[in-house]
Each structure stands twice: as structure tokens, then as C-alpha cells.
PDB file of C-alpha atoms in Angstrom:
ATOM      1  CA  MET A   1      -7.295  -5.998  -4.279  1.00 51.00           C
ATOM      2  CA  GLN A   2      -3.256  -5.905  -5.535  1.00 52.00           C
ATOM      3  CA  ALA A   3      -4.921  -7.268  -8.784  1.00 56.00           C
ATOM      4  CA  VAL A   4      -7.284  -4.776  -8.849  1.00 51.00           C
ATOM      5  CA  CYS A   5      -5.556  -1.407  -8.209  1.00 49.00           C
ATOM      6  CA  LYS A   6      -2.868  -2.668 -10.562  1.00 53.00           C
ATOM      7  CA  ASP A   7      -5.502  -3.023 -13.522  1.00 58.00           C
ATOM      8  CA  MET A   8      -6.170   0.899 -12.351  1.00 51.00           C
ATOM      9  CA  ILE A   9      -3.003   1.934 -12.716  1.00 52.00           C
ATOM     10  CA  LYS A  10      -2.929  -0.449 -16.336  1.00 57.00           C
ATOM     11  CA  ASP A  11      -5.387   1.611 -17.434  1.00 59.00           C
ATOM     12  CA  MET A  12      -4.096   4.903 -16.328  1.00 51.00           C
ATOM     13  CA  GLN A  13      -1.172   4.633 -17.790  1.00 54.00           C
ATOM     14  CA  THR A  14      -2.402   3.178 -20.596  1.00 61.00           C
ATOM     15  CA  ASN A  15      -4.975   6.147 -21.154  1.00 55.00           C
ATOM     16  CA  ILE A  16      -1.467   8.908 -20.597  1.00 51.00           C
ATOM     17  CA  GLN A  17      -0.441   6.766 -24.023  1.00 54.00           C
ATOM     18  CA  ASN A  18      -3.162   6.182 -26.101  1.00 55.00           C
ATOM     19  CA  ASN A  19      -4.501  10.681 -25.363  1.00 49.00           C
ATOM     20  CA  ASN A  20      -0.533  11.225 -25.382  1.00 50.00           C
ATOM     21  CA  SER A  21      -1.041  13.876 -28.185  1.00 55.00           C
ATOM     22  CA  SER A  22      -3.007  15.966 -26.019  1.00 61.00           C
ATOM     23  CA  PRO A  23      -5.787  14.922 -23.189  1.00 65.00           C
ATOM     24  CA  THR A  24      -7.919  16.761 -21.448  1.00 73.00           C
ATOM     25  CA  PRO A  25      -8.755  18.525 -18.354  1.00 73.00           C
ATOM     26  CA  GLN A  26     -11.618  16.082 -17.752  1.00 76.00           C
ATOM     27  CA  GLN A  27      -8.728  13.333 -18.330  1.00 77.00           C
ATOM     28  CA  VAL A  28      -5.726  14.660 -16.380  1.00 75.00           C
ATOM     29  CA  ASN A  29      -8.990  15.374 -13.331  1.00 77.00           C
ATOM     30  CA  ASN A  30      -9.519  11.593 -13.822  1.00 80.00           C
ATOM     31  CA  GLN A  31      -6.161  10.825 -13.699  1.00 79.00           C
ATOM     32  CA  GLY A  32      -5.842  12.275 -11.107  1.00 80.00           C
ATOM     33  CA  SER A  33      -8.711  11.974  -9.089  1.00 83.00           C
ATOM     34  CA  GLU A  34      -7.367   7.352  -9.946  1.00 84.00           C
ATOM     35  CA  ALA A  35      -4.247   8.293  -8.548  1.00 81.00           C
ATOM     36  CA  ARG A  36      -5.529   9.770  -4.990  1.00 84.00           C
ATOM     37  CA  ASP A  37      -8.044   6.652  -4.694  1.00 86.00           C
ATOM     38  CA  ILE A  38      -5.618   4.419  -5.020  1.00 83.00           C
ATOM     39  CA  LYS A  39      -3.398   6.023  -2.658  1.00 83.00           C
ATOM     40  CA  ARG A  40      -6.225   6.547   0.046  1.00 87.00           C
ATOM     41  CA  GLU A  41      -6.800   2.489  -0.803  1.00 87.00           C
ATOM     42  CA  VAL A  42      -3.422   1.967  -0.243  1.00 84.00           C
ATOM     43  CA  ASP A  43      -3.026   3.796   2.849  1.00 84.00           C
ATOM     44  CA  SER A  44      -6.207   1.740   4.580  1.00 87.00           C
ATOM     45  CA  TYR A  45      -3.818  -1.430   4.139  1.00 86.00           C
ATOM     46  CA  VAL A  46      -0.740   0.053   5.360  1.00 84.00           C
ATOM     47  CA  GLU A  47      -2.847   0.657   8.597  1.00 87.00           C
ATOM     48  CA  GLU A  48      -3.996  -3.696   8.050  1.00 88.00           C
ATOM     49  CA  PHE A  49      -0.531  -3.919   7.605  1.00 87.00           C
ATOM     50  CA  ILE A  50       0.473  -2.381  10.338  1.00 88.00           C
ATOM     51  CA  ARG A  51      -1.954  -3.969  12.730  1.00 91.00           C
ATOM     52  CA  LEU A  52      -1.151  -7.277  11.965  1.00 90.00           C
ATOM     53  CA  ASP A  53       2.234  -6.637  12.055  1.00 89.00           C
ATOM     54  CA  THR A  54       1.381  -5.762  15.783  1.00 91.00           C
ATOM     55  CA  GLU A  55      -0.558  -9.349  16.032  1.00 92.00           C
ATOM     56  CA  LEU A  56       2.700 -11.032  14.865  1.00 91.00           C
ATOM     57  CA  ASP A  57       4.929  -9.688  17.494  1.00 91.00           C
ATOM     58  CA  GLU A  58       2.462 -10.566  20.366  1.00 93.00           C
ATOM     59  CA  ILE A  59       2.790 -14.721  18.599  1.00 91.00           C
ATOM     60  CA  LYS A  60       5.945 -13.744  18.376  1.00 91.00           C
ATOM     61  CA  VAL A  61       6.977 -12.962  22.082  1.00 93.00           C
ATOM     62  CA  SER A  62       3.790 -15.725  22.985  1.00 92.00           C
ATOM     63  CA  LEU A  63       5.658 -18.760  21.177  1.00 91.00           C
ATOM     64  CA  SER A  64       9.105 -17.373  22.448  1.00 92.00           C
ATOM     65  CA  ASN A  65       7.316 -18.134  26.199  1.00 92.00           C
ATOM     66  CA  MET A  66       6.001 -21.690  25.393  1.00 91.00           C
ATOM     67  CA  GLU A  67       9.793 -21.913  23.723  1.00 91.00           C
ATOM     68  CA  CYS A  68      11.414 -21.570  27.261  1.00 92.00           C
ATOM     69  CA  LEU A  69       8.238 -23.585  29.099  1.00 91.00           C
ATOM     70  CA  LEU A  70       8.976 -25.923  26.747  1.00 90.00           C
ATOM     71  CA  SER A  71      12.974 -26.014  27.150  1.00 91.00           C
ATOM     72  CA  THR A  72      11.926 -26.043  31.411  1.00 91.00           C
ATOM     73  CA  ALA A  73       9.691 -29.451  31.327  1.00 89.00           C
ATOM     74  CA  ALA A  74      12.000 -30.983  28.765  1.00 89.00           C
ATOM     75  CA  SER A  75      15.070 -29.941  31.528  1.00 89.00           C
ATOM     76  CA  TYR A  76      12.533 -31.226  34.438  1.00 85.00           C
ATOM     77  CA  LEU A  77      11.366 -34.409  32.254  1.00 83.00           C
ATOM     78  CA  LYS A  78      15.376 -34.888  31.858  1.00 85.00           C
ATOM     79  CA  GLU A  79      16.503 -34.673  35.519  1.00 82.00           C
ATOM     80  CA  ALA A  80      13.554 -36.820  36.825  1.00 78.00           C
ATOM     81  CA  ARG A  81      14.862 -40.031  34.361  1.00 78.00           C
ATOM     82  CA  THR A  82      18.309 -39.368  35.822  1.00 79.00           C
ATOM     83  CA  THR A  83      17.230 -38.967  39.829  1.00 74.00           C
ATOM     84  CA  PRO A  84      18.265 -42.156  41.919  1.00 68.00           C
ATOM     85  CA  ARG A  85      14.166 -43.686  42.325  1.00 65.00           C
ATOM     86  CA  SER A  86      14.070 -43.348  45.751  1.00 54.00           C
ATOM     87  CA  ASN A  87      10.893 -39.906  45.340  1.00 56.00           C
ATOM     88  CA  LYS A  88       9.733 -43.140  43.813  1.00 60.00           C
ATOM     89  CA  VAL A  89       8.544 -42.100  40.448  1.00 59.00           C
ATOM     90  CA  LYS A  90       6.429 -44.068  38.458  1.00 71.00           C
ATOM     91  CA  TYR A  91       7.359 -44.840  34.809  1.00 76.00           C
ATOM     92  CA  SER A  92       3.782 -44.115  34.145  1.00 76.00           C
ATOM     93  CA  LEU A  93       4.020 -40.501  34.937  1.00 81.00           C
ATOM     94  CA  LEU A  94       7.868 -39.897  33.257  1.00 82.00           C
ATOM     95  CA  TYR A  95       5.814 -41.519  30.126  1.00 85.00           C
ATOM     96  CA  ASN A  96       2.978 -39.925  29.977  1.00 85.00           C
ATOM     97  CA  LEU A  97       5.358 -36.527  30.980  1.00 86.00           C
ATOM     98  CA  HIS A  98       6.895 -37.326  27.833  1.00 89.00           C
ATOM     99  CA  LYS A  99       4.112 -37.417  25.746  1.00 91.00           C
ATOM    100  CA  ALA A 100       2.679 -34.357  26.754  1.00 89.00           C
ATOM    101  CA  ILE A 101       6.213 -32.401  25.822  1.00 90.00           C
ATOM    102  CA  SER A 102       6.323 -34.201  22.235  1.00 91.00           C
ATOM    103  CA  LYS A 103       2.708 -32.427  21.911  1.00 91.00           C
ATOM    104  CA  VAL A 104       3.709 -29.454  22.752  1.00 90.00           C
ATOM    105  CA  LYS A 105       6.712 -29.661  21.283  1.00 91.00           C
ATOM    106  CA  SER A 106       4.494 -30.505  17.219  1.00 92.00           C
ATOM    107  CA  SER A 107       2.903 -27.576  18.067  1.00 91.00           C
ATOM    108  CA  TYR A 108       5.532 -25.118  18.148  1.00 91.00           C
ATOM    109  CA  ALA A 109       6.656 -26.717  15.382  1.00 92.00           C
ATOM    110  CA  SER A 110       3.982 -26.384  13.773  1.00 92.00           C
ATOM    111  CA  LEU A 111       2.838 -22.809  14.775  1.00 91.00           C
ATOM    112  CA  ASN A 112       6.774 -22.033  14.171  1.00 91.00           C
ATOM    113  CA  VAL A 113       6.197 -22.725  10.965  1.00 93.00           C
ATOM    114  CA  CYS A 114       2.464 -20.340  10.363  1.00 93.00           C
ATOM    115  CA  TYR A 115       4.307 -17.572  12.126  1.00 93.00           C
ATOM    116  CA  VAL A 116       7.019 -17.553   9.764  1.00 93.00           C
ATOM    117  CA  ASP A 117       4.871 -18.133   6.744  1.00 94.00           C
ATOM    118  CA  ALA A 118       2.261 -15.101   8.432  1.00 92.00           C
ATOM    119  CA  THR A 119       5.116 -12.321   8.784  1.00 92.00           C
ATOM    120  CA  TYR A 120       6.454 -13.604   5.247  1.00 93.00           C
ATOM    121  CA  SER A 121       4.225 -12.684   3.744  1.00 91.00           C
ATOM    122  CA  LEU A 122       2.870  -9.628   5.021  1.00 90.00           C
ATOM    123  CA  GLU A 123       6.668  -8.127   4.633  1.00 90.00           C
ATOM    124  CA  LYS A 124       6.220  -9.439   0.872  1.00 91.00           C
ATOM    125  CA  ALA A 125       2.412  -7.231   0.534  1.00 88.00           C
ATOM    126  CA  CYS A 126       4.069  -4.411   2.375  1.00 86.00           C
ATOM    127  CA  VAL A 127       6.384  -4.682  -0.669  1.00 89.00           C
ATOM    128  CA  ILE A 128       3.597  -5.010  -2.964  1.00 89.00           C
ATOM    129  CA  PHE A 129       1.764  -2.202  -1.977  1.00 85.00           C
ATOM    130  CA  ARG A 130       5.019   0.172  -1.682  1.00 86.00           C
ATOM    131  CA  ASP A 131       5.351   0.169  -4.705  1.00 89.00           C
ATOM    132  CA  ILE A 132       1.614   0.299  -5.535  1.00 86.00           C
ATOM    133  CA  ASN A 133       2.060   3.143  -3.591  1.00 85.00           C
ATOM    134  CA  ASN A 134       5.556   5.133  -5.174  1.00 88.00           C
ATOM    135  CA  LYS A 135       3.176   3.603  -9.166  1.00 86.00           C
ATOM    136  CA  ALA A 136       0.476   5.679  -8.068  1.00 84.00           C
ATOM    137  CA  ASP A 137       2.393   9.118  -7.149  1.00 86.00           C
ATOM    138  CA  ASP A 138       4.111   8.467 -10.684  1.00 87.00           C
ATOM    139  CA  ALA A 139       0.618   8.944 -12.164  1.00 83.00           C
ATOM    140  CA  LEU A 140      -0.334  11.637  -9.851  1.00 82.00           C
ATOM    141  CA  ALA A 141       2.884  13.323 -10.437  1.00 84.00           C
ATOM    142  CA  GLU A 142       2.162  13.111 -14.641  1.00 83.00           C
ATOM    143  CA  ALA A 143      -1.617  13.823 -14.184  1.00 79.00           C
ATOM    144  CA  LEU A 144      -0.130  17.438 -12.035  1.00 80.00           C
ATOM    145  CA  LYS A 145       2.267  17.995 -15.138  1.00 81.00           C
ATOM    146  CA  GLU A 146      -0.242  17.549 -17.628  1.00 79.00           C
ATOM    147  CA  SER A 147      -1.706  19.939 -15.870  1.00 74.00           C
ATOM    148  CA  LYS A 148       0.464  22.932 -15.502  1.00 75.00           C
ATOM    149  CA  ASP A 149       0.685  21.348 -19.619  1.00 74.00           C
ATOM    150  CA  ILE A 150      -2.652  22.404 -20.343  1.00 74.00           C
ATOM    151  CA  ARG A 151      -2.730  25.505 -18.606  1.00 73.00           C
ATOM    152  CA  TYR A 152       0.738  26.956 -20.103  1.00 73.00           C
ATOM    153  CA  ASN A 153      -1.002  25.498 -23.663  1.00 72.00           C
ATOM    154  CA  MET A 154      -4.374  26.399 -22.950  1.00 71.00           C
ATOM    155  CA  PHE A 155      -2.698  30.448 -21.968  1.00 70.00           C
ATOM    156  CA  SER A 156      -0.119  30.489 -24.558  1.00 71.00           C
ATOM    157  CA  ALA A 157      -3.150  30.165 -26.848  1.00 70.00           C
ATOM    158  CA  LEU A 158      -5.632  32.798 -25.305  1.00 68.00           C
ATOM    159  CA  LEU A 159      -2.279  35.435 -25.400  1.00 68.00           C
ATOM    160  CA  LEU A 160      -1.928  34.262 -28.930  1.00 68.00           C
ATOM    161  CA  ASP A 161      -5.370  34.784 -29.996  1.00 66.00           C
ATOM    162  CA  LYS A 162      -5.428  38.132 -29.054  1.00 64.00           C
ATOM    163  CA  SER A 163      -2.362  39.528 -30.192  1.00 62.00           C
ATOM    164  CA  GLN A 164      -3.342  38.298 -33.597  1.00 61.00           C
ATOM    165  CA  PRO A 165      -4.296  40.716 -35.922  1.00 60.00           C
ATOM    166  CA  ASN A 166      -8.557  40.908 -36.439  1.00 56.00           C
ATOM    167  CA  THR A 167     -10.398  42.388 -39.054  1.00 49.00           C
ATOM    168  CA  ASN A 168     -14.103  42.283 -37.307  1.00 50.00           C
ATOM    169  CA  LYS A 169     -12.602  43.435 -33.696  1.00 49.00           C
ATOM    170  CA  LYS A 170     -16.283  43.166 -32.135  1.00 46.00           C
ATOM    171  CA  ALA A 171     -16.890  39.933 -32.849  1.00 44.00           C
ATOM    172  CA  ASN A 172     -12.591  39.185 -31.758  1.00 46.00           C
ATOM    173  CA  ILE A 173     -12.457  41.721 -29.373  1.00 48.00           C
ATOM    174  CA  VAL A 174     -10.777  38.705 -25.798  1.00 50.00           C
ATOM    175  CA  ASP A 175     -10.868  42.327 -23.091  1.00 54.00           C
ATOM    176  CA  ASN A 176      -8.647  41.510 -19.587  1.00 55.00           C
ATOM    177  CA  ASN A 177     -12.116  40.224 -17.419  1.00 58.00           C
ATOM    178  CA  GLU A 178     -12.639  37.269 -20.220  1.00 59.00           C
ATOM    179  CA  ILE A 179      -9.266  36.881 -20.100  1.00 57.00           C
ATOM    180  CA  GLU A 180      -9.597  36.460 -16.048  1.00 57.00           C
ATOM    181  CA  ASN A 181     -12.244  35.206 -16.546  1.00 61.00           C
ATOM    182  CA  PHE A 182     -11.370  32.072 -18.248  1.00 59.00           C
ATOM    183  CA  LEU A 183      -7.943  31.520 -16.445  1.00 57.00           C
ATOM    184  CA  PHE A 184      -9.767  30.973 -13.540  1.00 57.00           C
ATOM    185  CA  ILE A 185     -13.076  29.096 -14.813  1.00 58.00           C
ATOM    186  CA  ASN A 186     -10.775  26.864 -17.647  1.00 55.00           C
ATOM    187  CA  LEU A 187      -7.278  26.413 -16.409  1.00 52.00           C
ATOM    188  CA  PHE A 188      -6.956  26.841 -12.481  1.00 52.00           C
ATOM    189  CA  SER A 189      -9.622  24.284 -12.089  1.00 52.00           C
ATOM    190  CA  LEU A 190      -7.336  21.074 -12.083  1.00 49.00           C
ATOM    191  CA  ASP A 191      -7.497  20.702  -8.601  1.00 50.00           C
ATOM    192  CA  PHE A 192      -4.698  17.795  -6.811  1.00 48.00           C
ATOM    193  CA  ASN A 193      -4.946  18.865  -3.893  1.00 47.00           C
ATOM    194  CA  ASN A 194      -8.281  16.831  -2.377  1.00 44.00           C
TER     195      ASN A 194
END
């Protein structure tokens, strides 16, 4: 997923660089749409990160409880070994208890390593997706800037065309209604709010 998002951003940046001279309104709309799609995807992954982080917190609580019980059991074992033999504790029972505590210790160590790895991986993924989200924000801002430039250039060209003296006035008359229609259809159709 990370590679797909990075490829999409690279494609957008390449398109912006290749078409830097004069992007069309459609290209700008496409770039804005791609940036919004990336942001939506990143947002869905952020929700997943939050869910995983909650699960990791629950695992950490379980590991802490396990460590506490392990410490208590080890303390009881040590006490049982040092008490006088008047309790008639069998050596085999102490040995089995020692083995059980060792197994739990080993399991705890393995689970703790897995927990630390999962936490690190989640933090790293979160940083990567924040970076991707920032790049998508930048691409969206660039597309918005380009759309404003396109609107300005098209409006300027329209006004310049209207102010030019024409030899054939019937063929080249641009009235106010045509300007309003042109602005509404062509200039304000660049929408980045969706």
C-alpha cells in the first residue's frame, strides 16, 4: 500500500513537472482528485493504526500482569526453598514449579520482544503515512494553485480578447452573458472541495 501511494505521488509530481508549462483544467482536476483519493486512503489507514495501537495497549497491560504474576510466583518459590522442611515440601514439586516459572519467563520474554517489534513497526508506519499525507496535501495545494492560475489566465485572455478592436464585429462580439457563461462553465468547474 505504501508503495502504491508513493508511486501515485511520484506520478503526480512527474505530471506536474512534465506539464508545468500549461496544465489543462482536466489535468489539474485529475491531480486534485488523486490527492484527495490518497488522503482518504491514508485516513482509513490512520483509523487502522488507532485500532492497532489500542490492541497493543491491551497487550502491554496483559504483559505487565504476566510479569507481576511471574515475579510473585518466583518469590513464592524462593520462599518455599528457604523455609524449613517441617512443611514436608517435596523436591519434585519445587522442581516442577521452577520449570513452570522458567517456561512462563521464556514466553514472557518472547511476547515482550514481539510487542516491542509491533510497537516499533506501528510507529514507523504511522510516520510514513503522515509523510504521504503531507505530500498529498502539498499536491492538493499545488493543484489548487494551478487551478487559480488557469482561472486567472483564462479570464485575462477573455478580457484581452474583448478589448481588442475587431474588424469583423459581428463574428467576434462577446457580450456580458457569454462572459458569465464562460466563467461559470470553464473557470469555476475546477472543484477541489469534494
